[in-house]
Amino acid sequence: MSRRQLHLNINILHSGFSPAAWRMEGSDPRASFDINHYIKVAGIAERGTFDAVFLADQAAISDRIDFRPLTSLEPTIVLAIVAASTERIGLIGTASTTYNEPYNIARRFATLDHASGGRAGWNIVTSADLAQSRNFGLEKPVAHASRYERAGEFAAVVKALWDSWEEEAFVGDVATGRFVDPGRVHPIAHSGKHFSVHGPHNIPRPPQGHPVLVQAGGSDDGRALAAEHAEAVFSASQSFEESLDYARDLRRRAARYGRSENSILVLAGLATIIGSTEAEARRRQEELRDLIPLEYSLARLAGILQVDQKKLELDKPLPEDIPLPADGGHTFFHATLALARRQGLTVRGLIRALNGGTGHRTIVGTPAAIADDIETWFTAGAADGFNLMPDVLPHGLEVFVDEVVPILRRRGLFRHEYTGRTLRDHLGLTRPHNPYATAAE
């Protein structure tokens, strides 16, 4: 049996994980709008033999644009340009099932997979915030259960469209003049609660069969969606124990769908602040913290928890009676609340612990300390890899690639070079079987 290999993605959060990253020396304030920034970061990650670059998405202004950059460029367009400037690294983009239709998402990611030679991945999400709702004609977010019910049907339709062309459907025989064998192209004739899609798709089956399916929900509904459809999951666990429990729960759920318990990779979110010494790393952490206005951090925390900001007293713990948001996002709510309760933090302490983020775990230390932490989580099965979020981009990623990756390689945890060309190759995932191939046999 081959040894497990660590997986690493770079989450390109515009100028970096910290809201103040754009203000650091050497940063470009326009980076979030500059395609060359994404190309440069992807090139550094590819030099480090990362599995993929990952782009989140937000189809609205949902943060303080007077203070920080925002997620604005459409992911699949950015990734298509990045694909032309790279050779091996995977390309994972986010697209919401709440404000899209299955046919155009299937087409968009199939196109990206063809254009990149099989390097595409789709991060399946639902959208919970009011700002996005209002941009798509709604005055409030779609109810949580309805969002995930729609998402499950959405994913099933997309996969059916990708499978609607058999592998041998394209003929391209110049001598006979036969271009496509129409007997191998099938309508999906889907009629469900949320969608009616006749099909077939108008693109041959993607090079990977399916672009890799990724999911990031931490709620019960999110875990159910991941267990049925996802091949990799981005988690937001704040502690080793939480991540281990999450991985075990997800794999038990996958088994209920007849899937192998090892068919889903758990990639934990990990923010990094690296220094040549522990003291240097802590100074960098404090420098970034000091550049974040307290009023911004307080408002952001209130938004994550979906509570009135007036209920948050800086030098007291969080209120005991914070309810789970009925229709808001659950993943970062749970991660943030767990961090506060576990460490007994005041609101001020929680803001500092989050480092301006939304609930992902942050490691501060030397390259060796970062590598030690990653090895501990990986070898114990708490994560199969990490969705990295350096404090400042591209500098924080350059340090990771130049200082942390060599340590991981020396320990036999991470690849020295790419051995495959597709994202599935990098992640060790099998190519999905086309159900029409079975019917033809």
PDB file of N, CA, C and O in Angstrom, residues 8-14 34-55 78-92 119 393-394 397-398 401 418:
ATOM      1  N   LEU A   8      -1.955  20.059  -0.245  1.00  0.00           N
ATOM      2  CA  LEU A   8      -1.896  21.485   0.067  1.00  0.00           C
ATOM      3  C   LEU A   8      -2.529  22.297  -1.050  1.00  0.00           C
ATOM      4  O   LEU A   8      -2.171  22.151  -2.224  1.00  0.00           O
ATOM      5  N   ASN A   9      -3.479  23.131  -0.685  1.00  0.00           N
ATOM      6  CA  ASN A   9      -4.061  24.116  -1.606  1.00  0.00           C
ATOM      7  C   ASN A   9      -3.712  25.507  -1.107  1.00  0.00           C
ATOM      8  O   ASN A   9      -3.517  25.713   0.094  1.00  0.00           O
ATOM      9  N   ILE A  10      -3.700  26.484  -2.009  1.00  0.00           N
ATOM     10  CA  ILE A  10      -3.553  27.873  -1.598  1.00  0.00           C
ATOM     11  C   ILE A  10      -4.877  28.583  -1.844  1.00  0.00           C
ATOM     12  O   ILE A  10      -5.391  28.593  -2.968  1.00  0.00           O
ATOM     13  N   ASN A  11      -5.434  29.117  -0.789  1.00  0.00           N
ATOM     14  CA  ASN A  11      -6.667  29.900  -0.869  1.00  0.00           C
ATOM     15  C   ASN A  11      -6.247  31.352  -1.130  1.00  0.00           C
ATOM     16  O   ASN A  11      -5.712  32.018  -0.243  1.00  0.00           O
ATOM     17  N   ILE A  12      -6.464  31.824  -2.352  1.00  0.00           N
ATOM     18  CA  ILE A  12      -6.018  33.169  -2.712  1.00  0.00           C
ATOM     19  C   ILE A  12      -7.060  34.180  -2.235  1.00  0.00           C
ATOM     20  O   ILE A  12      -7.970  34.559  -2.967  1.00  0.00           O
ATOM     21  N   LEU A  13      -6.920  34.577  -0.988  1.00  0.00           N
ATOM     22  CA  LEU A  13      -7.820  35.573  -0.404  1.00  0.00           C
ATOM     23  C   LEU A  13      -7.255  36.965  -0.698  1.00  0.00           C
ATOM     24  O   LEU A  13      -6.616  37.585   0.151  1.00  0.00           O
ATOM     25  N   HIS A  14      -7.461  37.420  -1.916  1.00  0.00           N
ATOM     26  CA  HIS A  14      -6.956  38.718  -2.415  1.00  0.00           C
ATOM     27  C   HIS A  14      -5.560  39.035  -1.877  1.00  0.00           C
ATOM     28  O   HIS A  14      -4.604  38.369  -2.236  1.00  0.00           O
ATOM     29  N   ASP A  34      -6.367  42.709  -9.665  1.00  0.00           N
ATOM     30  CA  ASP A  34      -5.301  42.569 -10.658  1.00  0.00           C
ATOM     31  C   ASP A  34      -5.071  41.104 -10.988  1.00  0.00           C
ATOM     32  O   ASP A  34      -4.612  40.325 -10.157  1.00  0.00           O
ATOM     33  N   ILE A  35      -5.375  40.704 -12.213  1.00  0.00           N
ATOM     34  CA  ILE A  35      -5.247  39.303 -12.593  1.00  0.00           C
ATOM     35  C   ILE A  35      -3.811  38.821 -12.464  1.00  0.00           C
ATOM     36  O   ILE A  35      -3.551  37.641 -12.187  1.00  0.00           O
ATOM     37  N   ASN A  36      -2.854  39.728 -12.633  1.00  0.00           N
ATOM     38  CA  ASN A  36      -1.446  39.329 -12.524  1.00  0.00           C
ATOM     39  C   ASN A  36      -1.089  38.891 -11.103  1.00  0.00           C
ATOM     40  O   ASN A  36      -0.175  38.084 -10.916  1.00  0.00           O
ATOM     41  N   HIS A  37      -1.800  39.400 -10.112  1.00  0.00           N
ATOM     42  CA  HIS A  37      -1.588  38.959  -8.732  1.00  0.00           C
ATOM     43  C   HIS A  37      -1.934  37.482  -8.596  1.00  0.00           C
ATOM     44  O   HIS A  37      -1.177  36.699  -8.000  1.00  0.00           O
ATOM     45  N   TYR A  38      -3.055  37.070  -9.171  1.00  0.00           N
ATOM     46  CA  TYR A  38      -3.485  35.677  -9.083  1.00  0.00           C
ATOM     47  C   TYR A  38      -2.540  34.764  -9.863  1.00  0.00           C
ATOM     48  O   TYR A  38      -2.231  33.645  -9.419  1.00  0.00           O
ATOM     49  N   ILE A  39      -2.076  35.247 -11.007  1.00  0.00           N
ATOM     50  CA  ILE A  39      -1.114  34.468 -11.792  1.00  0.00           C
ATOM     51  C   ILE A  39       0.180  34.266 -11.005  1.00  0.00           C
ATOM     52  O   ILE A  39       0.750  33.167 -10.969  1.00  0.00           O
ATOM     53  N   LYS A  40       0.651  35.330 -10.352  1.00  0.00           N
ATOM     54  CA  LYS A  40       1.894  35.245  -9.586  1.00  0.00           C
ATOM     55  C   LYS A  40       1.759  34.287  -8.411  1.00  0.00           C
ATOM     56  O   LYS A  40       2.641  33.435  -8.187  1.00  0.00           O
ATOM     57  N   VAL A  41       0.671  34.402  -7.666  1.00  0.00           N
ATOM     58  CA  VAL A  41       0.469  33.514  -6.514  1.00  0.00           C
ATOM     59  C   VAL A  41       0.367  32.063  -6.968  1.00  0.00           C
ATOM     60  O   VAL A  41       0.963  31.156  -6.368  1.00  0.00           O
ATOM     61  N   ALA A  42      -0.367  31.822  -8.063  1.00  0.00           N
ATOM     62  CA  ALA A  42      -0.501  30.458  -8.576  1.00  0.00           C
ATOM     63  C   ALA A  42       0.853  29.908  -9.018  1.00  0.00           C
ATOM     64  O   ALA A  42       1.150  28.725  -8.814  1.00  0.00           O
ATOM     65  N   GLY A  43       1.686  30.753  -9.611  1.00  0.00           N
ATOM     66  CA  GLY A  43       3.010  30.316 -10.038  1.00  0.00           C
ATOM     67  C   GLY A  43       3.885  29.904  -8.869  1.00  0.00           C
ATOM     68  O   GLY A  43       4.628  28.908  -8.949  1.00  0.00           O
ATOM     69  N   ILE A  44       3.798  30.650  -7.765  1.00  0.00           N
ATOM     70  CA  ILE A  44       4.565  30.299  -6.561  1.00  0.00           C
ATOM     71  C   ILE A  44       4.074  28.966  -6.005  1.00  0.00           C
ATOM     72  O   ILE A  44       4.862  28.096  -5.620  1.00  0.00           O
ATOM     73  N   ALA A  45       2.738  28.796  -5.964  1.00  0.00           N
ATOM     74  CA  ALA A  45       2.170  27.548  -5.456  1.00  0.00           C
ATOM     75  C   ALA A  45       2.558  26.369  -6.339  1.00  0.00           C
ATOM     76  O   ALA A  45       2.833  25.267  -5.839  1.00  0.00           O
ATOM     77  N   GLU A  46       2.593  26.572  -7.640  1.00  0.00           N
ATOM     78  CA  GLU A  46       2.989  25.494  -8.534  1.00  0.00           C
ATOM     79  C   GLU A  46       4.465  25.146  -8.346  1.00  0.00           C
ATOM     80  O   GLU A  46       4.852  23.975  -8.392  1.00  0.00           O
ATOM     81  N   ARG A  47       5.286  26.160  -8.100  1.00  0.00           N
ATOM     82  CA  ARG A  47       6.696  25.901  -7.786  1.00  0.00           C
ATOM     83  C   ARG A  47       6.811  25.037  -6.531  1.00  0.00           C
ATOM     84  O   ARG A  47       7.720  24.211  -6.403  1.00  0.00           O
ATOM     85  N   GLY A  48       5.874  25.207  -5.605  1.00  0.00           N
ATOM     86  CA  GLY A  48       5.850  24.398  -4.392  1.00  0.00           C
ATOM     87  C   GLY A  48       5.105  23.090  -4.548  1.00  0.00           C
ATOM     88  O   GLY A  48       4.865  22.389  -3.551  1.00  0.00           O
ATOM     89  N   THR A  49       4.726  22.727  -5.779  1.00  0.00           N
ATOM     90  CA  THR A  49       3.979  21.501  -6.117  1.00  0.00           C
ATOM     91  C   THR A  49       2.684  21.362  -5.319  1.00  0.00           C
ATOM     92  O   THR A  49       2.306  20.262  -4.909  1.00  0.00           O
ATOM     93  N   PHE A  50       1.994  22.465  -5.083  1.00  0.00           N
ATOM     94  CA  PHE A  50       0.692  22.420  -4.428  1.00  0.00           C
ATOM     95  C   PHE A  50      -0.309  21.690  -5.318  1.00  0.00           C
ATOM     96  O   PHE A  50      -0.182  21.677  -6.541  1.00  0.00           O
ATOM     97  N   ASP A  51      -1.331  21.133  -4.687  1.00  0.00           N
ATOM     98  CA  ASP A  51      -2.380  20.455  -5.443  1.00  0.00           C
ATOM     99  C   ASP A  51      -3.194  21.440  -6.271  1.00  0.00           C
ATOM    100  O   ASP A  51      -3.495  21.175  -7.431  1.00  0.00           O
ATOM    101  N   ALA A  52      -3.583  22.568  -5.654  1.00  0.00           N
ATOM    102  CA  ALA A  52      -4.495  23.471  -6.355  1.00  0.00           C
ATOM    103  C   ALA A  52      -4.457  24.868  -5.774  1.00  0.00           C
ATOM    104  O   ALA A  52      -4.040  25.076  -4.631  1.00  0.00           O
ATOM    105  N   VAL A  53      -4.912  25.809  -6.584  1.00  0.00           N
ATOM    106  CA  VAL A  53      -5.291  27.126  -6.081  1.00  0.00           C
ATOM    107  C   VAL A  53      -6.802  27.095  -5.894  1.00  0.00           C
ATOM    108  O   VAL A  53      -7.522  26.400  -6.612  1.00  0.00           O
ATOM    109  N   PHE A  54      -7.269  27.835  -4.913  1.00  0.00           N
ATOM    110  CA  PHE A  54      -8.694  27.868  -4.600  1.00  0.00           C
ATOM    111  C   PHE A  54      -9.162  29.315  -4.542  1.00  0.00           C
ATOM    112  O   PHE A  54      -8.501  30.176  -3.955  1.00  0.00           O
ATOM    113  N   LEU A  55     -10.315  29.572  -5.159  1.00  0.00           N
ATOM    114  CA  LEU A  55     -10.909  30.907  -5.125  1.00  0.00           C
ATOM    115  C   LEU A  55     -12.311  30.830  -4.537  1.00  0.00           C
ATOM    116  O   LEU A  55     -13.158  30.056  -5.003  1.00  0.00           O
ATOM    117  N   VAL A  78     -11.081  34.060 -13.753  1.00  0.00           N
ATOM    118  CA  VAL A  78      -9.723  34.196 -13.223  1.00  0.00           C
ATOM    119  C   VAL A  78      -8.956  32.890 -13.407  1.00  0.00           C
ATOM    120  O   VAL A  78      -7.796  32.881 -13.864  1.00  0.00           O
ATOM    121  N   LEU A  79      -9.592  31.767 -13.092  1.00  0.00           N
ATOM    122  CA  LEU A  79      -8.906  30.479 -13.174  1.00  0.00           C
ATOM    123  C   LEU A  79      -8.585  30.086 -14.611  1.00  0.00           C
ATOM    124  O   LEU A  79      -7.578  29.424 -14.866  1.00  0.00           O
ATOM    125  N   ALA A  80      -9.425  30.481 -15.551  1.00  0.00           N
ATOM    126  CA  ALA A  80      -9.122  30.199 -16.954  1.00  0.00           C
ATOM    127  C   ALA A  80      -7.850  30.924 -17.384  1.00  0.00           C
ATOM    128  O   ALA A  80      -7.026  30.370 -18.128  1.00  0.00           O
ATOM    129  N   ILE A  81      -7.678  32.154 -16.911  1.00  0.00           N
ATOM    130  CA  ILE A  81      -6.467  32.905 -17.239  1.00  0.00           C
ATOM    131  C   ILE A  81      -5.263  32.309 -16.514  1.00  0.00           C
ATOM    132  O   ILE A  81      -4.176  32.180 -17.083  1.00  0.00           O
ATOM    133  N   VAL A  82      -5.464  31.916 -15.256  1.00  0.00           N
ATOM    134  CA  VAL A  82      -4.386  31.257 -14.507  1.00  0.00           C
ATOM    135  C   VAL A  82      -3.989  29.947 -15.186  1.00  0.00           C
ATOM    136  O   VAL A  82      -2.795  29.604 -15.253  1.00  0.00           O
ATOM    137  N   ALA A  83      -4.968  29.227 -15.738  1.00  0.00           N
ATOM    138  CA  ALA A  83      -4.678  27.961 -16.416  1.00  0.00           C
ATOM    139  C   ALA A  83      -3.708  28.162 -17.572  1.00  0.00           C
ATOM    140  O   ALA A  83      -2.827  27.328 -17.818  1.00  0.00           O
ATOM    141  N   ALA A  84      -3.864  29.282 -18.282  1.00  0.00           N
ATOM    142  CA  ALA A  84      -3.010  29.553 -19.437  1.00  0.00           C
ATOM    143  C   ALA A  84      -1.581  29.903 -19.031  1.00  0.00           C
ATOM    144  O   ALA A  84      -0.665  29.846 -19.857  1.00  0.00           O
ATOM    145  N   SER A  85      -1.397  30.265 -17.753  1.00  0.00           N
ATOM    146  CA  SER A  85      -0.077  30.679 -17.262  1.00  0.00           C
ATOM    147  C   SER A  85       0.587  29.625 -16.393  1.00  0.00           C
ATOM    148  O   SER A  85       1.661  29.860 -15.853  1.00  0.00           O
ATOM    149  N   THR A  86      -0.054  28.473 -16.219  1.00  0.00           N
ATOM    150  CA  THR A  86       0.481  27.384 -15.398  1.00  0.00           C
ATOM    151  C   THR A  86       0.374  26.080 -16.181  1.00  0.00           C
ATOM    152  O   THR A  86      -0.254  26.023 -17.240  1.00  0.00           O
ATOM    153  N   GLU A  87       0.963  25.017 -15.634  1.00  0.00           N
ATOM    154  CA  GLU A  87       0.961  23.740 -16.340  1.00  0.00           C
ATOM    155  C   GLU A  87       0.331  22.592 -15.566  1.00  0.00           C
ATOM    156  O   GLU A  87      -0.306  21.721 -16.141  1.00  0.00           O
ATOM    157  N   ARG A  88       0.506  22.557 -14.253  1.00  0.00           N
ATOM    158  CA  ARG A  88       0.104  21.378 -13.480  1.00  0.00           C
ATOM    159  C   ARG A  88      -0.892  21.674 -12.357  1.00  0.00           C
ATOM    160  O   ARG A  88      -1.706  20.817 -12.025  1.00  0.00           O
ATOM    161  N   ILE A  89      -0.814  22.818 -11.758  1.00  0.00           N
ATOM    162  CA  ILE A  89      -1.578  23.065 -10.537  1.00  0.00           C
ATOM    163  C   ILE A  89      -3.079  23.048 -10.808  1.00  0.00           C
ATOM    164  O   ILE A  89      -3.559  23.508 -11.850  1.00  0.00           O
ATOM    165  N   GLY A  90      -3.845  22.465  -9.859  1.00  0.00           N
ATOM    166  CA  GLY A  90      -5.286  22.400  -9.977  1.00  0.00           C
ATOM    167  C   GLY A  90      -5.941  23.758  -9.796  1.00  0.00           C
ATOM    168  O   GLY A  90      -5.343  24.695  -9.260  1.00  0.00           O
ATOM    169  N   LEU A  91      -7.197  23.856 -10.242  1.00  0.00           N
ATOM    170  CA  LEU A  91      -7.910  25.138 -10.295  1.00  0.00           C
ATOM    171  C   LEU A  91      -9.308  24.944  -9.733  1.00  0.00           C
ATOM    172  O   LEU A  91     -10.211  24.474 -10.435  1.00  0.00           O
ATOM    173  N   ILE A  92      -9.511  25.285  -8.456  1.00  0.00           N
ATOM    174  CA  ILE A  92     -10.798  25.073  -7.793  1.00  0.00           C
ATOM    175  C   ILE A  92     -11.503  26.406  -7.631  1.00  0.00           C
ATOM    176  O   ILE A  92     -10.981  27.332  -7.006  1.00  0.00           O
ATOM    177  N   ARG A 119      -7.787  20.047 -14.981  1.00  0.00           N
ATOM    178  CA  ARG A 119      -7.307  20.567 -13.682  1.00  0.00           C
ATOM    179  C   ARG A 119      -8.387  21.268 -12.873  1.00  0.00           C
ATOM    180  O   ARG A 119      -8.102  21.892 -11.857  1.00  0.00           O
ATOM    181  N   LEU A 393      -0.205  37.996   0.962  1.00  0.00           N
ATOM    182  CA  LEU A 393       0.167  37.419  -0.333  1.00  0.00           C
ATOM    183  C   LEU A 393       0.796  38.468  -1.236  1.00  0.00           C
ATOM    184  O   LEU A 393       0.353  39.620  -1.230  1.00  0.00           O
ATOM    185  N   PRO A 394       1.839  38.073  -1.994  1.00  0.00           N
ATOM    186  CA  PRO A 394       2.374  36.713  -2.121  1.00  0.00           C
ATOM    187  C   PRO A 394       3.449  36.341  -1.095  1.00  0.00           C
ATOM    188  O   PRO A 394       3.875  35.185  -1.047  1.00  0.00           O
ATOM    189  N   LEU A 397       3.129  33.227   1.196  1.00  0.00           N
ATOM    190  CA  LEU A 397       3.200  31.963   0.462  1.00  0.00           C
ATOM    191  C   LEU A 397       4.638  31.660   0.047  1.00  0.00           C
ATOM    192  O   LEU A 397       5.079  30.504   0.109  1.00  0.00           O
ATOM    193  N   GLU A 398       5.384  32.683  -0.382  1.00  0.00           N
ATOM    194  CA  GLU A 398       6.786  32.471  -0.750  1.00  0.00           C
ATOM    195  C   GLU A 398       7.581  31.886   0.414  1.00  0.00           C
ATOM    196  O   GLU A 398       8.374  30.945   0.239  1.00  0.00           O
ATOM    197  N   VAL A 401       6.548  28.195   0.855  1.00  0.00           N
ATOM    198  CA  VAL A 401       7.112  27.336  -0.189  1.00  0.00           C
ATOM    199  C   VAL A 401       8.618  27.155  -0.008  1.00  0.00           C
ATOM    200  O   VAL A 401       9.151  26.051  -0.168  1.00  0.00           O
ATOM    201  N   TYR A 418       5.412  16.873  -9.330  1.00  0.00           N
ATOM    202  CA  TYR A 418       4.131  16.327  -9.761  1.00  0.00           C
ATOM    203  C   TYR A 418       4.358  15.005 -10.488  1.00  0.00           C
ATOM    204  O   TYR A 418       5.288  14.870 -11.282  1.00  0.00           O
TER     205      TYR A 418
END
